[in-house]
mmCIF file of C-alpha atoms and ligand atoms in Angstrom:
data_model
loop_
_atom_site.group_PDB
_atom_site.id
_atom_site.type_symbol
_atom_site.label_atom_id
_atom_site.label_comp_id
_atom_site.label_asym_id
_atom_site.label_seq_id
_atom_site.Cartn_x
_atom_site.Cartn_y
_atom_site.Cartn_z
ATOM 1 C CA UNK P 771 0.000 0.000 0.000
ATOM 2 C CA UNK P 772 1.136 3.545 -0.643
ATOM 3 C CA UNK P 773 0.376 6.678 -2.598
ATOM 4 C CA UNK P 774 0.614 6.687 -6.379
ATOM 5 C CA UNK P 775 4.235 6.825 -7.478
ATOM 6 C CA UNK P 776 5.554 5.140 -4.324
ATOM 7 C CA UNK P 777 6.780 2.228 -6.454
ATOM 8 C CA UNK P 778 4.297 -0.533 -5.612
ATOM 9 C CA UNK P 779 4.259 -1.950 -9.143
ATOM 10 C CA UNK P 780 8.037 -1.606 -9.422
ATOM 11 C CA UNK P 781 8.398 -3.698 -6.254
ATOM 12 C CA UNK P 782 5.847 -6.178 -7.592
ATOM 13 C CA UNK P 783 7.848 -6.647 -10.789
ATOM 14 C CA UNK P 784 11.098 -6.991 -8.826
ATOM 15 C CA UNK P 785 9.619 -9.662 -6.534
ATOM 16 C CA UNK P 786 8.062 -11.561 -9.446
ATOM 17 C CA UNK P 787 11.243 -11.344 -11.487
ATOM 18 C CA UNK P 788 9.331 -10.197 -14.573
ATOM 19 C CA UNK P 789 7.613 -7.093 -15.946
ATOM 20 C CA UNK P 790 4.074 -8.106 -15.011
ATOM 21 C CA UNK P 791 2.820 -4.636 -14.122
ATOM 22 C CA UNK P 792 3.078 -1.366 -16.020
ATOM 23 C CA UNK P 793 4.985 1.380 -14.196
ATOM 24 C CA UNK P 794 5.299 5.067 -15.058
ATOM 25 C CA UNK P 795 7.518 7.964 -13.992
ATOM 26 C CA UNK P 796 6.154 10.475 -11.500
ATOM 27 C CA UNK P 797 4.998 13.889 -12.747
ATOM 28 C CA UNK P 798 7.948 16.265 -13.066
ATOM 29 C CA UNK P 799 6.030 19.305 -11.760
ATOM 30 C CA UNK P 800 5.215 17.936 -8.291
ATOM 31 C CA UNK P 801 6.818 14.472 -8.212
ATOM 32 C CA UNK P 802 3.473 12.788 -7.617
ATOM 33 C CA UNK P 803 2.440 9.540 -9.265
ATOM 34 C CA UNK P 804 0.112 9.537 -12.263
ATOM 35 C CA UNK P 805 -2.201 6.723 -11.065
ATOM 36 C CA UNK P 806 -0.781 4.072 -13.359
ATOM 37 C CA UNK P 807 -2.367 0.992 -11.783
ATOM 38 C CA UNK P 808 -6.151 1.010 -11.721
ATOM 39 C CA UNK P 809 -7.336 -2.451 -10.689
ATOM 40 C CA UNK P 810 -6.238 -4.798 -7.942
ATOM 41 C CA UNK P 811 -4.437 -7.971 -8.977
ATOM 42 C CA UNK P 812 -3.203 -10.989 -7.035
ATOM 43 C CA UNK P 813 0.117 -12.605 -8.016
ATOM 44 C CA UNK P 814 1.473 -15.902 -6.682
ATOM 45 C CA UNK P 815 5.117 -15.314 -5.735
ATOM 46 C CA UNK P 816 7.781 -17.723 -7.037
ATOM 47 C CA UNK P 817 9.073 -18.312 -3.503
ATOM 48 C CA UNK P 818 5.612 -18.965 -2.083
ATOM 49 C CA UNK P 819 2.952 -16.627 -0.805
ATOM 50 C CA UNK P 820 1.021 -14.089 -2.796
ATOM 51 C CA UNK P 821 1.090 -10.378 -3.443
ATOM 52 C CA UNK P 822 -1.583 -7.873 -4.363
ATOM 53 C CA UNK P 823 -0.705 -4.835 -6.457
ATOM 54 C CA UNK P 824 -3.302 -2.132 -6.619
ATOM 55 C CA UNK P 825 -3.970 1.550 -7.133
ATOM 56 C CA UNK P 826 -2.577 4.267 -4.887
ATOM 57 C CA UNK P 827 -4.010 4.855 -1.458
ATOM 58 C CA UNK P 828 -6.180 7.758 -2.660
ATOM 59 C CA UNK P 829 -8.578 5.209 -4.160
ATOM 60 C CA UNK P 830 -8.879 3.521 -0.795
ATOM 61 C CA UNK P 831 -10.245 6.753 0.651
ATOM 62 C CA UNK P 832 -13.394 6.209 -1.407
ATOM 63 C CA UNK P 833 -14.265 3.673 1.230
ATOM 64 C CA UNK P 834 -17.498 4.668 2.858
ATOM 65 C CA UNK P 835 -19.525 3.506 5.815
ATOM 66 C CA UNK P 836 -21.230 0.825 3.710
ATOM 67 C CA UNK P 837 -17.826 -0.686 2.895
ATOM 68 C CA UNK P 838 -16.994 -0.748 6.574
ATOM 69 C CA UNK P 839 -20.282 -2.455 7.428
ATOM 70 C CA UNK P 840 -19.745 -5.053 4.720
ATOM 71 C CA UNK P 841 -16.259 -5.863 6.035
ATOM 72 C CA UNK P 842 -17.456 -6.115 9.628
ATOM 73 C CA UNK P 843 -20.764 -7.851 8.939
ATOM 74 C CA UNK P 844 -20.488 -9.965 12.084
ATOM 75 C CA UNK P 845 -19.970 -6.877 14.208
ATOM 76 C CA UNK P 846 -22.820 -4.955 12.564
ATOM 77 C CA UNK P 847 -25.168 -7.870 13.231
ATOM 78 C CA UNK P 848 -24.117 -7.907 16.883
ATOM 79 C CA UNK P 849 -24.328 -4.120 17.258
ATOM 80 C CA UNK P 850 -27.886 -4.242 15.937
ATOM 81 C CA UNK P 851 -28.764 -6.167 19.106
ATOM 82 C CA UNK P 852 -27.281 -3.546 21.483
ATOM 83 C CA UNK P 853 -29.915 -1.776 23.595
ATOM 84 C CA UNK P 854 -28.934 1.662 22.278
ATOM 85 C CA UNK P 855 -28.720 2.290 18.565
ATOM 86 C CA UNK P 856 -25.714 4.610 19.077
ATOM 87 C CA UNK P 857 -24.002 2.198 21.492
ATOM 88 C CA UNK P 858 -20.260 2.821 21.679
ATOM 89 C CA UNK P 859 -19.770 -0.693 23.128
ATOM 90 C CA UNK P 860 -18.001 0.979 26.036
ATOM 91 C CA UNK P 861 -19.869 1.052 29.325
ATOM 92 C CA UNK P 862 -23.505 1.047 28.185
ATOM 93 C CA UNK P 863 -25.898 -1.521 29.646
ATOM 94 C CA UNK P 864 -27.309 -4.136 27.287
ATOM 95 C CA UNK P 865 -24.313 -4.096 24.934
ATOM 96 C CA UNK P 866 -24.402 -7.185 22.720
ATOM 97 C CA UNK P 867 -20.849 -6.577 21.490
ATOM 98 C CA UNK P 868 -19.295 -6.612 24.983
ATOM 99 C CA UNK P 869 -21.371 -9.689 25.778
ATOM 100 C CA UNK P 870 -19.974 -11.435 22.698
ATOM 101 C CA UNK P 871 -16.414 -10.453 23.666
ATOM 102 C CA UNK P 872 -16.938 -11.843 27.161
ATOM 103 C CA UNK P 873 -18.370 -15.029 25.671
ATOM 104 C CA UNK P 874 -15.368 -15.416 23.351
ATOM 105 C CA UNK P 875 -17.590 -15.142 20.290
ATOM 106 C CA UNK P 876 -15.770 -12.156 18.788
ATOM 107 C CA UNK P 877 -12.139 -11.021 18.900
ATOM 108 C CA UNK P 878 -11.783 -7.751 20.847
ATOM 109 C CA UNK P 879 -8.961 -6.749 18.458
ATOM 110 C CA UNK P 880 -11.514 -6.885 15.643
ATOM 111 C CA UNK P 881 -13.856 -4.604 17.547
ATOM 112 C CA UNK P 882 -10.943 -2.217 18.144
ATOM 113 C CA UNK P 883 -9.997 -2.153 14.413
ATOM 114 C CA UNK P 884 -13.595 -1.390 13.557
ATOM 115 C CA UNK P 885 -13.674 1.445 16.093
ATOM 116 C CA UNK P 886 -10.457 2.963 14.650
ATOM 117 C CA UNK P 887 -11.650 2.691 11.042
ATOM 118 C CA UNK P 888 -15.053 4.183 11.860
ATOM 119 C CA UNK P 889 -13.280 7.066 13.605
ATOM 120 C CA UNK P 890 -11.025 7.619 10.577
ATOM 121 C CA UNK P 891 -14.073 7.597 8.276
ATOM 122 C CA UNK P 892 -15.800 10.181 10.466
ATOM 123 C CA UNK P 893 -12.657 12.341 10.364
ATOM 124 C CA UNK P 894 -12.521 12.092 6.566
ATOM 125 C CA UNK P 895 -16.180 13.057 6.214
ATOM 126 C CA UNK P 896 -15.581 16.061 8.451
ATOM 127 C CA UNK P 897 -12.552 17.075 6.400
ATOM 128 C CA UNK P 898 -14.601 16.838 3.196
ATOM 129 C CA UNK P 899 -17.337 19.018 4.703
ATOM 130 C CA UNK P 900 -14.711 21.505 5.841
ATOM 131 C CA UNK P 901 -13.320 21.679 2.318
ATOM 132 C CA UNK P 902 -16.754 22.361 0.812
ATOM 133 C CA UNK P 903 -17.460 25.093 3.369
ATOM 134 C CA UNK P 904 -14.098 26.709 2.639
ATOM 135 C CA UNK P 905 -14.789 26.708 -1.133
ATOM 136 C CA UNK P 906 -18.166 28.355 -0.474
ATOM 137 C CA UNK P 907 -16.526 31.072 1.671
ATOM 138 C CA UNK P 908 -13.940 31.728 -1.042
ATOM 139 C CA UNK P 909 -16.702 32.061 -3.622
ATOM 140 C CA UNK P 910 -18.537 34.666 -1.546
ATOM 141 C CA UNK P 911 -15.319 36.506 -0.845
ATOM 142 C CA UNK P 912 -14.778 36.821 -4.616
ATOM 143 C CA UNK P 913 -18.350 38.023 -5.120
ATOM 144 C CA UNK P 914 -18.152 40.747 -2.486
ATOM 145 C CA UNK P 915 -14.780 41.846 -3.821
ATOM 146 C CA UNK P 916 -16.298 42.231 -7.265
ATOM 147 C CA UNK P 917 -19.262 44.177 -5.817
ATOM 148 C CA UNK P 918 -16.888 46.557 -4.024
ATOM 149 C CA UNK P 919 -14.971 47.069 -7.248
ATOM 150 C CA UNK P 920 -18.172 47.832 -9.174
ATOM 151 C CA UNK P 921 -19.429 50.368 -6.631
ATOM 152 C CA UNK P 922 -16.005 52.067 -6.643
ATOM 153 C CA UNK P 923 -16.211 52.310 -10.404
ATOM 154 C CA UNK P 924 -19.673 53.854 -10.263
ATOM 155 C CA UNK P 925 -18.513 56.533 -7.820
ATOM 156 C CA UNK P 926 -15.846 57.584 -10.269
HETATM 157 N N1 LIG R 2473 15.028 5.377 -8.297
HETATM 158 C C1 LIG R 2473 13.980 4.622 -7.980
HETATM 159 N N2 LIG R 2473 12.868 4.750 -8.691
HETATM 160 C C2 LIG R 2473 11.822 3.980 -8.357
HETATM 161 C C3 LIG R 2473 11.871 3.066 -7.282
HETATM 162 N N3 LIG R 2473 10.669 2.464 -7.184
HETATM 163 C C4 LIG R 2473 9.913 2.990 -8.152
HETATM 164 N N4 LIG R 2473 10.614 3.897 -8.871
HETATM 165 C C5 LIG R 2473 10.110 4.690 -10.005
HETATM 166 O O1 LIG R 2473 8.991 5.452 -9.549
HETATM 167 C C6 LIG R 2473 8.008 5.555 -10.594
HETATM 168 C C7 LIG R 2473 6.645 5.090 -10.073
HETATM 169 O O2 LIG R 2473 6.671 3.704 -9.807
HETATM 170 P P1 LIG R 2473 5.385 2.760 -9.942
HETATM 171 O O3 LIG R 2473 5.837 1.374 -9.575
HETATM 172 O O4 LIG R 2473 4.695 2.946 -11.248
HETATM 173 O O5 LIG R 2473 4.453 3.369 -8.794
HETATM 174 P P2 LIG R 2473 3.092 2.794 -8.195
HETATM 175 O O6 LIG R 2473 3.208 2.880 -6.719
HETATM 176 O O7 LIG R 2473 2.781 1.463 -8.746
HETATM 177 O O8 LIG R 2473 2.037 3.880 -8.655
HETATM 178 P P3 LIG R 2473 0.469 3.738 -9.016
HETATM 179 O O9 LIG R 2473 0.280 2.506 -9.824
HETATM 180 O O10 LIG R 2473 0.172 4.991 -9.758
HETATM 181 O O11 LIG R 2473 -0.255 3.688 -7.679
HETATM 182 C C8 LIG R 2473 8.530 4.733 -11.759
HETATM 183 O O12 LIG R 2473 9.163 5.605 -12.674
HETATM 184 C C9 LIG R 2473 9.563 3.814 -11.114
HETATM 185 O O13 LIG R 2473 10.557 3.456 -12.042
HETATM 186 C C10 LIG R 2473 13.091 2.946 -6.555
HETATM 187 O O14 LIG R 2473 13.219 2.185 -5.596
HETATM 188 N N5 LIG R 2473 14.108 3.748 -6.959
HETATM 189 MG MG1 LIG R 2474 1.220 0.739 -9.871
HETATM 190 ZN ZN1 LIG R 2475 -22.854 -2.122 22.163
#
């Protein structure tokens, strides 16, 4: 995993010992990758094991809450049985997730990964909203600047 241009496909080719994946130089202007690899592909390695080459990490950001739910289907099913719909599986009474952990039916590490990923998704959504709000402010700033300019012109 890594951003575009990190050299994932170059490493893939080196480990496979053949030019299986296309690679491309980074953009000269900002040294970023040009998103050469688009799909994910699994390669058996000559020395055993397997390797997945895929697109840069930016694509992974497209992950949304539905992706998270699909990956943690077991946890979503459990959480649906918690007493509170917004249960944080912390100290709330009637938490089906904590019950399942205590009963050894789900790995607490899995619950923790889910919590971290959900938090990261929430952060990303907030960042996106922030970006949209900023763009809107910039737009209005430009409009009022233009209005000021026009009224100055009229006074002349
Ligand atoms: N000098 C040097 N160049 C490298 C190395 N690894 C990759 N490159 C070069 O960096 C550029 C990008 O490499 P890729 O393997 O296409 O990058 P990628 O991570 O697969 O990028 P995407 O498929 O866009 O996500 C290519 O021009 C590679 O030749 C390295 O270890 N040393
Ligand atoms: Mg690649
Ligand atoms: Zn719960």
